[in-house]
PDB file of C-alpha atoms in Angstrom:
ATOM      1  CA  TYR G  69     -14.533 328.299-126.760  1.00  0.00           C
ATOM      2  CA  CYS G  70     -12.717 329.122-123.459  1.00  0.00           C
ATOM      3  CA  PRO G  71     -14.719 329.744-120.277  1.00  0.00           C
ATOM      4  CA  PRO G  72     -14.760 333.437-119.218  1.00  0.00           C
ATOM      5  CA  VAL G  73     -11.835 334.582-117.431  1.00  0.00           C
ATOM      6  CA  ARG G  74     -12.274 334.614-113.537  1.00  0.00           C
ATOM      7  CA  ASP G  75     -10.402 335.735-110.678  1.00  0.00           C
ATOM      8  CA  GLN G  76      -9.636 332.830-108.227  1.00  0.00           C
ATOM      9  CA  GLY G  77      -9.216 335.306-105.503  1.00  0.00           C
ATOM     10  CA  GLN G  78      -7.298 334.424-102.193  1.00  0.00           C
ATOM     11  CA  VAL G  79      -8.170 330.777-102.751  1.00  0.00           C
ATOM     12  CA  GLY G  80      -5.126 328.535-103.895  1.00  0.00           C
ATOM     13  CA  SER G  81      -7.352 327.057-106.495  1.00  0.00           C
ATOM     14  CA  CYS G  82      -5.675 327.721-109.725  1.00  0.00           C
ATOM     15  CA  ALA G  83      -5.118 324.149-110.979  1.00  0.00           C
ATOM     16  CA  GLY G  84      -8.847 323.554-110.178  1.00  0.00           C
ATOM     17  CA  GLU G  85      -9.312 326.481-112.466  1.00  0.00           C
ATOM     18  CA  GLY G  86      -6.886 325.638-115.077  1.00  0.00           C
ATOM     19  CA  ILE G  87      -7.739 321.989-115.429  1.00  0.00           C
ATOM     20  CA  GLY G  88     -11.633 322.835-115.100  1.00  0.00           C
ATOM     21  CA  GLY G  89     -11.257 325.597-117.981  1.00  0.00           C
ATOM     22  CA  MET G  90      -9.350 323.369-119.992  1.00  0.00           C
ATOM     23  CA  ALA G  91     -11.817 320.610-119.854  1.00  0.00           C
ATOM     24  CA  TYR G  92     -14.694 323.239-120.655  1.00  0.00           C
ATOM     25  CA  THR G  93     -12.814 324.501-123.390  1.00  0.00           C
ATOM     26  CA  VAL G  94     -12.481 320.933-124.997  1.00  0.00           C
ATOM     27  CA  ALA G  95     -15.991 320.360-124.481  1.00  0.00           C
ATOM     28  CA  SER G  96     -16.929 323.490-126.212  1.00  0.00           C
ATOM     29  CA  MET G  97     -15.118 322.539-129.314  1.00  0.00           C
ATOM     30  CA  GLY G  98     -17.179 319.279-129.095  1.00  0.00           C
ATOM     31  CA  ALA G  99     -20.443 321.334-128.811  1.00  0.00           C
ATOM     32  CA  PHE G 100     -21.547 319.468-125.483  1.00  0.00           C
ATOM     33  CA  ALA G 101     -20.540 322.133-122.845  1.00  0.00           C
ATOM     34  CA  LYS G 102     -23.377 323.309-121.062  1.00  0.00           C
ATOM     35  CA  GLU G 103     -21.822 325.311-118.380  1.00  0.00           C
ATOM     36  CA  ILE G 104     -18.173 325.570-116.678  1.00  0.00           C
ATOM     37  CA  TYR G 105     -17.043 322.726-114.386  1.00  0.00           C
ATOM     38  CA  SER G 106     -16.645 323.242-110.831  1.00  0.00           C
ATOM     39  CA  PRO G 107     -13.270 324.109-109.895  1.00  0.00           C
ATOM     40  CA  THR G 108     -14.020 323.771-106.208  1.00  0.00           C
ATOM     41  CA  TRP G 109     -14.963 320.032-107.155  1.00  0.00           C
ATOM     42  CA  LEU G 110     -11.663 319.343-108.599  1.00  0.00           C
ATOM     43  CA  TYR G 111      -9.735 321.550-106.127  1.00  0.00           C
ATOM     44  CA  ASN G 112     -11.383 319.804-103.087  1.00  0.00           C
ATOM     45  CA  GLY G 113     -11.389 316.408-104.772  1.00  0.00           C
ATOM     46  CA  ALA G 114      -7.589 316.473-105.198  1.00  0.00           C
ATOM     47  CA  ARG G 115      -6.984 317.786-101.736  1.00  0.00           C
ATOM     48  CA  ASP G 116      -9.103 315.090-100.220  1.00  0.00           C
ATOM     49  CA  LEU G 117      -6.860 312.732-102.287  1.00  0.00           C
ATOM     50  CA  GLN G 118      -3.681 314.383-101.152  1.00  0.00           C
ATOM     51  CA  GLY G 119      -4.825 314.467 -97.610  1.00  0.00           C
ATOM     52  CA  THR G 120      -4.643 318.391 -97.329  1.00  0.00           C
ATOM     53  CA  LEU G 121      -8.473 319.400 -97.551  1.00  0.00           C
ATOM     54  CA  ASN G 122      -7.971 321.096 -94.242  1.00  0.00           C
ATOM     55  CA  GLN G 123      -5.397 323.696 -95.853  1.00  0.00           C
ATOM     56  CA  ASP G 124      -5.132 325.994 -98.861  1.00  0.00           C
ATOM     57  CA  SER G 125      -1.836 324.495 -99.868  1.00  0.00           C
ATOM     58  CA  GLY G 126      -2.721 324.535-103.539  1.00  0.00           C
ATOM     59  CA  ALA G 127      -3.226 320.972-105.420  1.00  0.00           C
ATOM     60  CA  ASN G 128      -0.896 318.847-107.568  1.00  0.00           C
ATOM     61  CA  PRO G 129      -2.283 319.074-111.021  1.00  0.00           C
ATOM     62  CA  GLU G 130      -1.824 315.330-111.462  1.00  0.00           C
ATOM     63  CA  THR G 131      -3.979 314.620-108.503  1.00  0.00           C
ATOM     64  CA  ILE G 132      -6.593 316.820-110.330  1.00  0.00           C
ATOM     65  CA  PHE G 133      -6.514 314.888-113.389  1.00  0.00           C
ATOM     66  CA  GLN G 134      -6.605 311.831-111.206  1.00  0.00           C
ATOM     67  CA  TRP G 135      -9.614 313.084-109.393  1.00  0.00           C
ATOM     68  CA  ALA G 136     -11.372 313.955-112.578  1.00  0.00           C
ATOM     69  CA  THR G 137     -10.549 310.620-114.243  1.00  0.00           C
ATOM     70  CA  LEU G 138     -11.684 308.493-111.267  1.00  0.00           C
ATOM     71  CA  TYR G 139     -14.789 310.841-110.371  1.00  0.00           C
ATOM     72  CA  GLY G 140     -15.647 313.058-113.371  1.00  0.00           C
ATOM     73  CA  LEU G 141     -16.356 316.684-113.777  1.00  0.00           C
ATOM     74  CA  LEU G 142     -19.300 318.495-111.960  1.00  0.00           C
ATOM     75  CA  PHE G 143     -21.119 321.490-113.509  1.00  0.00           C
ATOM     76  CA  GLU G 144     -20.546 324.285-111.460  1.00  0.00           C
ATOM     77  CA  HIS G 145     -24.174 325.104-110.244  1.00  0.00           C
ATOM     78  CA  PHE G 146     -23.776 321.998-108.209  1.00  0.00           C
ATOM     79  CA  TRP G 147     -20.926 323.292-106.326  1.00  0.00           C
ATOM     80  CA  PRO G 148     -20.362 327.093-107.048  1.00  0.00           C
ATOM     81  CA  TYR G 149     -17.093 328.925-106.516  1.00  0.00           C
ATOM     82  CA  ASN G 150     -16.385 331.524-104.015  1.00  0.00           C
ATOM     83  CA  PRO G 151     -13.078 333.327-104.255  1.00  0.00           C
ATOM     84  CA  ASN G 152     -13.464 334.938-101.188  1.00  0.00           C
ATOM     85  CA  GLN G 153     -13.620 331.822 -99.011  1.00  0.00           C
ATOM     86  CA  LEU G 154     -11.600 328.513 -98.851  1.00  0.00           C
ATOM     87  CA  ASP G 155     -14.349 325.732 -98.932  1.00  0.00           C
ATOM     88  CA  MET G 156     -12.966 322.497 -96.931  1.00  0.00           C
ATOM     89  CA  ASN G 157     -15.764 320.335 -97.438  1.00  0.00           C
ATOM     90  CA  PRO G 158     -15.366 316.940 -98.827  1.00  0.00           C
ATOM     91  CA  PRO G 159     -16.822 316.212-102.186  1.00  0.00           C
ATOM     92  CA  GLY G 160     -19.522 313.908-100.930  1.00  0.00           C
ATOM     93  CA  SER G 161     -21.913 311.311-102.282  1.00  0.00           C
ATOM     94  CA  LYS G 162     -24.620 313.619-103.562  1.00  0.00           C
ATOM     95  CA  ARG G 163     -22.039 315.476-105.609  1.00  0.00           C
ATOM     96  CA  MET G 164     -20.679 312.253-106.656  1.00  0.00           C
ATOM     97  CA  LYS G 165     -24.093 311.331-108.163  1.00  0.00           C
ATOM     98  CA  GLU G 166     -24.231 314.571-110.061  1.00  0.00           C
ATOM     99  CA  SER G 167     -20.727 314.401-111.653  1.00  0.00           C
ATOM    100  CA  ILE G 168     -20.225 313.502-115.384  1.00  0.00           C
ATOM    101  CA  LYS G 169     -17.781 310.795-116.122  1.00  0.00           C
ATOM    102  CA  TYR G 170     -16.214 310.999-119.759  1.00  0.00           C
ATOM    103  CA  PRO G 171     -15.045 307.672-120.609  1.00  0.00           C
ATOM    104  CA  SER G 172     -12.279 309.084-123.040  1.00  0.00           C
ATOM    105  CA  PHE G 173     -11.167 311.322-120.467  1.00  0.00           C
ATOM    106  CA  GLN G 174      -7.447 310.874-120.468  1.00  0.00           C
ATOM    107  CA  THR G 175      -4.163 312.956-119.548  1.00  0.00           C
ATOM    108  CA  VAL G 176      -1.122 312.726-121.889  1.00  0.00           C
ATOM    109  CA  ARG G 177       2.270 313.993-121.098  1.00  0.00           C
ATOM    110  CA  VAL G 178       3.318 316.648-123.653  1.00  0.00           C
ATOM    111  CA  ASP G 179       7.110 316.210-124.253  1.00  0.00           C
ATOM    112  CA  ASN G 180       9.606 317.775-126.623  1.00  0.00           C
ATOM    113  CA  GLY G 181       9.068 321.244-125.376  1.00  0.00           C
ATOM    114  CA  VAL G 182       7.335 323.962-127.189  1.00  0.00           C
ATOM    115  CA  ASP G 183       7.267 321.946-130.351  1.00  0.00           C
ATOM    116  CA  GLY G 184       5.411 319.394-128.419  1.00  0.00           C
ATOM    117  CA  ILE G 185       3.086 321.895-126.936  1.00  0.00           C
ATOM    118  CA  MET G 186       2.419 323.229-130.307  1.00  0.00           C
ATOM    119  CA  SER G 187       1.769 319.871-131.780  1.00  0.00           C
ATOM    120  CA  ALA G 188      -0.821 319.228-129.055  1.00  0.00           C
ATOM    121  CA  LEU G 189      -2.439 322.695-129.716  1.00  0.00           C
ATOM    122  CA  ALA G 190      -2.552 322.121-133.398  1.00  0.00           C
ATOM    123  CA  GLY G 191      -4.519 318.698-132.659  1.00  0.00           C
ATOM    124  CA  LYS G 192      -7.094 320.840-131.006  1.00  0.00           C
ATOM    125  CA  HIS G 193      -5.900 319.717-127.389  1.00  0.00           C
ATOM    126  CA  CYS G 194      -5.290 322.442-124.569  1.00  0.00           C
ATOM    127  CA  VAL G 195      -2.194 322.084-122.552  1.00  0.00           C
ATOM    128  CA  ALA G 196      -2.366 322.510-118.892  1.00  0.00           C
ATOM    129  CA  ILE G 197       0.918 324.141-117.785  1.00  0.00           C
ATOM    130  CA  GLY G 198       2.322 324.612-114.211  1.00  0.00           C
ATOM    131  CA  VAL G 199       4.968 327.300-113.891  1.00  0.00           C
ATOM    132  CA  PRO G 200       6.773 328.836-111.172  1.00  0.00           C
ATOM    133  CA  TRP G 201       5.388 332.472-109.998  1.00  0.00           C
ATOM    134  CA  PRO G 202       7.928 335.229-109.448  1.00  0.00           C
ATOM    135  CA  GLU G 203       7.306 337.754-106.835  1.00  0.00           C
ATOM    136  CA  GLU G 204       7.496 340.507-109.398  1.00  0.00           C
ATOM    137  CA  TRP G 205       4.146 338.967-110.980  1.00  0.00           C
ATOM    138  CA  MET G 206       2.238 339.056-107.804  1.00  0.00           C
ATOM    139  CA  SER G 207       1.102 342.876-108.419  1.00  0.00           C
ATOM    140  CA  TYR G 208       1.282 342.835-112.425  1.00  0.00           C
ATOM    141  CA  THR G 209      -1.850 343.836-113.975  1.00  0.00           C
ATOM    142  CA  GLY G 210      -0.959 343.957-117.838  1.00  0.00           C
ATOM    143  CA  GLY G 211      -1.741 341.142-120.345  1.00  0.00           C
ATOM    144  CA  THR G 212       1.437 339.724-121.260  1.00  0.00           C
ATOM    145  CA  LEU G 213       3.589 338.610-118.527  1.00  0.00           C
ATOM    146  CA  PRO G 214       7.281 339.936-118.736  1.00  0.00           C
ATOM    147  CA  ILE G 215      10.356 337.671-118.650  1.00  0.00           C
ATOM    148  CA  PRO G 216      11.211 337.667-115.000  1.00  0.00           C
ATOM    149  CA  LYS G 217      14.530 339.288-114.147  1.00  0.00           C
ATOM    150  CA  SER G 218      17.751 337.260-113.216  1.00  0.00           C
ATOM    151  CA  GLY G 219      17.633 336.186-109.532  1.00  0.00           C
ATOM    152  CA  SER G 220      13.899 336.769-109.110  1.00  0.00           C
ATOM    153  CA  GLN G 221      12.452 335.339-105.873  1.00  0.00           C
ATOM    154  CA  VAL G 222       9.532 332.611-106.538  1.00  0.00           C
ATOM    155  CA  ALA G 223       6.448 333.358-104.591  1.00  0.00           C
ATOM    156  CA  GLY G 224       5.202 329.791-105.519  1.00  0.00           C
ATOM    157  CA  GLY G 225       3.691 327.983-108.531  1.00  0.00           C
ATOM    158  CA  HIS G 226       0.751 328.670-110.665  1.00  0.00           C
ATOM    159  CA  GLU G 227      -1.553 326.540-112.932  1.00  0.00           C
ATOM    160  CA  THR G 228      -2.808 327.835-116.373  1.00  0.00           C
ATOM    161  CA  PHE G 229      -3.791 326.424-119.407  1.00  0.00           C
ATOM    162  CA  LEU G 230      -2.649 327.063-123.063  1.00  0.00           C
ATOM    163  CA  PHE G 231      -5.391 327.058-125.800  1.00  0.00           C
ATOM    164  CA  GLY G 232      -3.250 328.183-129.007  1.00  0.00           C
ATOM    165  CA  TYR G 233      -0.128 329.537-130.348  1.00  0.00           C
ATOM    166  CA  ASP G 234       1.243 332.167-132.635  1.00  0.00           C
ATOM    167  CA  GLN G 235       4.172 330.806-134.409  1.00  0.00           C
ATOM    168  CA  ALA G 236       5.409 334.130-136.303  1.00  0.00           C
ATOM    169  CA  ASN G 237       5.418 336.085-132.805  1.00  0.00           C
ATOM    170  CA  LYS G 238       6.488 333.145-130.760  1.00  0.00           C
ATOM    171  CA  PHE G 239       3.617 333.524-128.355  1.00  0.00           C
ATOM    172  CA  LEU G 240       1.495 330.947-126.442  1.00  0.00           C
ATOM    173  CA  PRO G 241      -1.894 332.468-125.553  1.00  0.00           C
ATOM    174  CA  GLY G 242      -3.493 330.891-122.363  1.00  0.00           C
ATOM    175  CA  GLN G 243      -5.879 331.666-119.585  1.00  0.00           C
ATOM    176  CA  ASN G 244      -4.872 332.723-115.970  1.00  0.00           C
ATOM    177  CA  SER G 245      -7.231 332.642-113.047  1.00  0.00           C
ATOM    178  CA  TRP G 246      -5.908 335.646-111.591  1.00  0.00           C
ATOM    179  CA  SER G 247      -8.009 337.693-114.043  1.00  0.00           C
TER     180      SER G 247
END
């Protein structure tokens, strides 16, 4: 049900990729997804709300959810993503008309740690998760990220989404926008 794994490139749009991917996955489970949602729409919309549209400083995931709740989701063919160049254009009224507003779209905070996350996943919900991103992961090319070493330097933050769990192996699979 998940969208294809993509690489966000040099653009700091991980929250747009993660939350857009999560929305697509839920839409796929409901059999009403036609194509992936534009991460640029989500990323630029949130940065516009934050007043940071002129810089690639990331976007607060809560602001992306706020944008999607207020203005909907946009199929990517209306605003294609370019991982090689930051798009600093505001969303605009033409794209606003093309966006899809889902009346039942809402965000819910997951509490109770891993048990709460697994409960949400068992209910066929995806979980957006923001994590600190250690320097040692910046050049990592494997599939499963290693536990950071004690005292690791944090390079920044990163948004992904979880779509399942393996309780026996204590594993939460998710999708990452750095391929």
